[in-house]
């Protein structure tokens, strides 16, 4: 008897690396982080991520890639670029609305947002979530903290120790209501059991909610930078229109 071919686990494993930090904080996904301790369990848990999963389903339909957790779709969702880059924003918005509709965290997803839309996580954070629309209260810019933590941030590792990493990255800031990124600053981040091993100074990495969740290739770093810059430009246009 011929053994069945091994199922590709790259997509589920990448999904868990990026989704693990907010899941552990209780923001999304199943209540028990152990629900993502194997590829099969990740597949079972993924539909419980109410933000990421609809995007992956739509990406699957629009690209013809049958598995929503195919690594090409997962990479394109978290980092931008890749197979989702050429999807028409109007088509994507219509498909996403047909999949999820509006309500709760999706109340700002309307046809009016189509010009800003992209099939990736940065659009979901800056476009669909309410945080870009909330005012700053006093000196506590909590909305900005959430936006900066929730987006995927590229960084360069400068030092490592047993507790985590020192990295250089561009933080999100705002001038008035315009969102921009700072020049690179040094910050401290942590690791967990899903952090890729043997990360060293000089490595490019991805950050999510204060954790190193992946090592980036030069191409992935470029895709993430480009998708972030695009989204900030389009989101700021919306914010300018809202002030008029």
Tab-separated table of C-alpha atoms in Angstrom:
chain	number	residue	atom	x	y	z
A	1	UNK	CA	0.000	0.000	0.000
A	2	UNK	CA	1.332	3.415	-0.952
A	3	UNK	CA	1.445	5.864	1.918
A	4	UNK	CA	-0.603	9.027	1.532
A	5	UNK	CA	1.539	12.098	0.828
A	6	UNK	CA	2.358	14.163	3.885
A	7	UNK	CA	0.151	17.222	4.219
A	8	UNK	CA	1.972	20.531	3.925
A	9	UNK	CA	2.142	22.059	7.406
A	10	UNK	CA	3.887	25.321	6.463
A	11	UNK	CA	0.648	27.304	6.240
A	12	UNK	CA	-0.866	26.171	9.549
A	13	UNK	CA	2.451	26.650	11.344
A	14	UNK	CA	2.881	30.156	9.943
A	15	UNK	CA	-0.706	31.001	10.855
A	16	UNK	CA	-0.079	29.929	14.448
A	17	UNK	CA	3.166	31.903	14.715
A	18	UNK	CA	1.417	35.154	13.806
A	19	UNK	CA	-1.913	34.468	15.512
A	20	UNK	CA	-0.338	33.098	18.686
A	21	UNK	CA	0.435	36.396	20.428
A	22	UNK	CA	-3.084	37.920	20.301
A	23	UNK	CA	-4.565	34.510	21.042
A	24	UNK	CA	-2.459	34.200	24.174
A	25	UNK	CA	-3.625	37.666	25.229
A	26	UNK	CA	-7.244	36.611	24.796
A	27	UNK	CA	-8.012	38.935	21.879
A	28	UNK	CA	-8.981	36.330	19.300
A	29	UNK	CA	-9.242	32.636	18.631
A	30	UNK	CA	-9.914	29.743	21.011
A	31	UNK	CA	-9.650	30.302	24.748
A	32	UNK	CA	-7.038	27.562	25.189
A	33	UNK	CA	-3.713	28.383	23.434
A	34	UNK	CA	-2.927	24.657	23.495
A	35	UNK	CA	-5.591	24.318	20.810
A	36	UNK	CA	-2.847	25.283	18.349
A	37	UNK	CA	-0.130	22.827	19.359
A	38	UNK	CA	-0.243	20.731	16.165
A	39	UNK	CA	-1.070	21.292	12.497
A	40	UNK	CA	-4.363	19.415	12.784
A	41	UNK	CA	-5.412	21.401	15.843
A	42	UNK	CA	-4.405	24.658	14.166
A	43	UNK	CA	-6.680	23.763	11.257
A	44	UNK	CA	-9.517	23.124	13.685
A	45	UNK	CA	-8.843	26.386	15.568
A	46	UNK	CA	-8.341	28.715	12.581
A	47	UNK	CA	-12.072	29.288	11.838
A	48	UNK	CA	-12.417	30.675	15.376
A	49	UNK	CA	-10.204	33.659	14.457
A	50	UNK	CA	-12.970	36.039	13.447
A	51	UNK	CA	-10.567	38.537	11.880
A	52	UNK	CA	-8.114	36.445	9.870
A	53	UNK	CA	-10.316	33.541	8.815
A	54	UNK	CA	-12.763	35.456	6.549
A	55	UNK	CA	-9.795	36.968	4.689
A	56	UNK	CA	-8.261	33.552	4.130
A	57	UNK	CA	-11.571	32.191	2.859
A	58	UNK	CA	-11.928	35.068	0.408
A	59	UNK	CA	-8.300	34.757	-0.686
A	60	UNK	CA	-8.905	31.075	-1.312
A	61	UNK	CA	-11.920	31.759	-3.522
A	62	UNK	CA	-10.371	34.615	-5.495
A	63	UNK	CA	-7.042	32.875	-6.155
A	64	UNK	CA	-8.414	29.394	-6.777
A	65	UNK	CA	-6.149	27.948	-4.074
A	66	UNK	CA	-8.442	25.455	-2.382
A	67	UNK	CA	-6.899	25.362	1.088
A	68	UNK	CA	-7.427	28.607	3.076
A	69	UNK	CA	-4.360	27.657	5.137
A	70	UNK	CA	-2.109	27.167	2.121
A	71	UNK	CA	1.148	28.881	3.036
A	72	UNK	CA	0.886	31.244	0.040
A	73	UNK	CA	-2.422	32.592	1.318
A	74	UNK	CA	-1.302	32.773	4.942
A	75	UNK	CA	1.860	34.652	3.986
A	76	UNK	CA	-0.053	37.053	1.752
A	77	UNK	CA	-2.598	37.774	4.486
A	78	UNK	CA	-0.137	38.486	7.291
A	79	UNK	CA	2.535	40.310	5.270
A	80	UNK	CA	0.839	41.645	2.145
A	81	UNK	CA	2.142	41.090	-1.361
A	82	UNK	CA	2.259	37.620	-2.829
A	83	UNK	CA	-0.793	35.962	-4.335
A	84	UNK	CA	-3.213	38.523	-2.906
A	85	UNK	CA	-1.429	41.610	-4.178
A	86	UNK	CA	-3.150	41.789	-7.564
A	87	UNK	CA	-6.694	41.174	-6.307
A	88	UNK	CA	-8.960	44.060	-7.292
A	89	UNK	CA	-9.978	46.015	-4.151
A	90	UNK	CA	-13.606	46.354	-5.287
A	91	UNK	CA	-13.899	42.634	-5.955
A	92	UNK	CA	-12.234	41.805	-2.667
A	93	UNK	CA	-14.506	44.138	-0.687
A	94	UNK	CA	-17.620	42.686	-2.286
A	95	UNK	CA	-16.474	39.133	-1.527
A	96	UNK	CA	-15.552	40.017	2.045
A	97	UNK	CA	-18.916	41.685	2.630
A	98	UNK	CA	-20.668	38.653	1.185
A	99	UNK	CA	-18.672	36.421	3.513
A	100	UNK	CA	-18.977	38.299	6.789
A	101	UNK	CA	-21.334	41.241	6.374
A	102	UNK	CA	-21.142	44.084	8.869
A	103	UNK	CA	-21.647	44.065	12.587
A	104	UNK	CA	-19.568	44.085	15.791
A	105	UNK	CA	-15.895	44.554	14.856
A	106	UNK	CA	-16.882	44.710	11.163
A	107	UNK	CA	-19.241	47.681	11.418
A	108	UNK	CA	-16.852	49.922	9.454
A	109	UNK	CA	-16.555	47.463	6.575
A	110	UNK	CA	-18.752	49.003	3.889
A	111	UNK	CA	-18.534	49.562	0.151
A	112	UNK	CA	-17.214	53.046	0.937
A	113	UNK	CA	-14.040	51.440	2.282
A	114	UNK	CA	-13.272	49.665	-1.013
A	115	UNK	CA	-10.727	52.245	-2.192
A	116	UNK	CA	-8.685	51.491	0.928
A	117	UNK	CA	-9.148	47.725	0.839
A	118	UNK	CA	-6.465	45.066	0.516
A	119	UNK	CA	-6.532	41.355	1.222
A	120	UNK	CA	-4.167	41.574	4.173
A	121	UNK	CA	-3.929	42.101	7.908
A	122	UNK	CA	-2.728	45.704	7.694
A	123	UNK	CA	-5.971	46.721	5.981
A	124	UNK	CA	-7.974	44.936	8.661
A	125	UNK	CA	-6.117	46.784	11.441
A	126	UNK	CA	-6.065	50.266	9.903
A	127	UNK	CA	-9.259	50.080	7.868
A	128	UNK	CA	-11.809	47.732	9.408
A	129	UNK	CA	-11.024	48.023	13.107
A	130	UNK	CA	-12.389	51.211	14.730
A	131	UNK	CA	-9.109	52.436	16.227
A	132	UNK	CA	-8.141	54.959	13.519
A	133	UNK	CA	-11.495	56.647	14.112
A	134	UNK	CA	-11.218	57.055	17.887
A	135	UNK	CA	-10.055	60.347	19.425
A	136	UNK	CA	-7.039	60.727	21.660
A	137	UNK	CA	-7.981	61.399	25.287
A	138	UNK	CA	-5.437	63.496	27.157
A	139	UNK	CA	-1.939	62.016	26.988
A	140	UNK	CA	-3.165	58.429	26.722
A	141	UNK	CA	-3.161	57.482	23.046
A	142	UNK	CA	-4.556	54.006	23.610
A	143	UNK	CA	-5.893	53.697	20.050
A	144	UNK	CA	-2.388	54.295	18.674
A	145	UNK	CA	-0.935	51.649	21.005
A	146	UNK	CA	-3.482	49.105	19.787
A	147	UNK	CA	-2.860	49.935	16.127
A	148	UNK	CA	0.903	49.679	16.521
A	149	UNK	CA	0.728	46.436	18.491
A	150	UNK	CA	-1.818	44.750	16.242
A	151	UNK	CA	-0.199	45.525	12.905
A	152	UNK	CA	2.683	43.314	11.804
A	153	UNK	CA	5.917	45.286	12.215
A	154	UNK	CA	9.219	44.493	10.531
A	155	UNK	CA	12.323	44.846	12.689
A	156	UNK	CA	16.044	44.135	12.713
A	157	UNK	CA	17.470	42.183	15.640
A	158	UNK	CA	20.362	43.952	17.367
A	159	UNK	CA	20.855	41.743	20.450
A	160	UNK	CA	19.562	38.473	21.917
A	161	UNK	CA	19.452	36.913	25.372
A	162	UNK	CA	17.504	34.212	27.171
A	163	UNK	CA	14.532	36.518	27.832
A	164	UNK	CA	14.050	37.912	24.348
A	165	UNK	CA	15.461	40.345	21.834
A	166	UNK	CA	16.469	43.932	21.305
A	167	UNK	CA	15.300	45.168	17.921
A	168	UNK	CA	15.251	48.295	15.793
A	169	UNK	CA	11.931	49.107	14.179
A	170	UNK	CA	9.705	51.965	13.083
A	171	UNK	CA	6.863	52.609	15.517
A	172	UNK	CA	3.514	54.056	14.570
A	173	UNK	CA	2.946	57.659	15.585
A	174	UNK	CA	0.586	60.451	14.645
A	175	UNK	CA	0.737	64.119	13.848
A	176	UNK	CA	-2.714	65.438	14.535
A	177	UNK	CA	-4.822	62.706	12.976
A	178	UNK	CA	-2.242	61.696	10.363
A	179	UNK	CA	-0.620	58.316	10.979
A	180	UNK	CA	3.076	58.011	10.202
A	181	UNK	CA	6.034	55.884	11.247
A	182	UNK	CA	8.997	57.049	13.274
A	183	UNK	CA	12.610	56.644	12.316
A	184	UNK	CA	13.949	53.287	13.595
A	185	UNK	CA	14.068	53.094	17.388
A	186	UNK	CA	15.366	50.412	19.723
A	187	UNK	CA	12.810	48.418	21.669
A	188	UNK	CA	12.649	45.245	23.718
A	189	UNK	CA	10.461	42.315	22.626
A	190	UNK	CA	9.899	38.791	23.890
A	191	UNK	CA	9.983	35.301	22.446
A	192	UNK	CA	7.742	32.305	22.975
A	193	UNK	CA	7.628	28.649	22.022
A	194	UNK	CA	6.681	29.491	18.425
A	195	UNK	CA	9.535	31.932	17.835
A	196	UNK	CA	11.839	30.452	15.174
A	197	UNK	CA	15.053	29.085	16.704
A	198	UNK	CA	18.521	30.527	16.317
A	199	UNK	CA	17.490	34.101	15.607
A	200	UNK	CA	20.640	36.203	15.643
A	201	UNK	CA	21.637	39.867	15.486
A	202	UNK	CA	21.152	41.170	11.977
A	203	UNK	CA	18.112	39.012	11.252
A	204	UNK	CA	14.955	40.575	9.877
A	205	UNK	CA	11.936	39.570	11.954
A	206	UNK	CA	8.199	40.208	12.223
A	207	UNK	CA	6.647	41.529	15.447
A	208	UNK	CA	3.060	41.071	16.610
A	209	UNK	CA	1.812	42.273	19.991
A	210	UNK	CA	5.352	42.660	21.329
A	211	UNK	CA	6.590	39.222	20.281
A	212	UNK	CA	8.920	38.002	17.574
A	213	UNK	CA	6.712	35.709	15.527
A	214	UNK	CA	8.805	35.000	12.434
A	215	UNK	CA	12.106	35.430	10.661
A	216	UNK	CA	11.644	37.365	7.414
A	217	UNK	CA	13.361	36.947	4.096
A	218	UNK	CA	14.373	40.100	2.246
A	219	UNK	CA	11.389	39.594	-0.081
A	220	UNK	CA	8.943	39.204	2.817
A	221	UNK	CA	10.386	42.283	4.508
A	222	UNK	CA	9.877	44.285	1.313
A	223	UNK	CA	6.302	43.024	0.911
A	224	UNK	CA	5.483	43.991	4.497
A	225	UNK	CA	7.048	47.429	4.142
A	226	UNK	CA	5.201	48.074	0.881
A	227	UNK	CA	1.820	46.921	2.171
A	228	UNK	CA	2.222	49.001	5.339
A	229	UNK	CA	3.205	52.138	3.408
A	230	UNK	CA	0.294	51.680	0.992
A	231	UNK	CA	-2.208	51.212	3.789
A	232	UNK	CA	-1.002	54.235	5.726
A	233	UNK	CA	-1.314	56.396	2.604
A	234	UNK	CA	-4.874	55.268	1.888
A	235	UNK	CA	-5.978	55.362	5.515
A	236	UNK	CA	-4.651	58.906	5.897
A	237	UNK	CA	-6.648	59.979	2.841
A	238	UNK	CA	-9.787	58.704	4.536
A	239	UNK	CA	-8.891	60.501	7.760
A	240	UNK	CA	-8.378	63.758	5.849
A	241	UNK	CA	-11.775	63.393	4.158
A	242	UNK	CA	-13.411	62.711	7.518
A	243	UNK	CA	-12.116	66.040	8.872
A	244	UNK	CA	-13.691	68.091	6.091
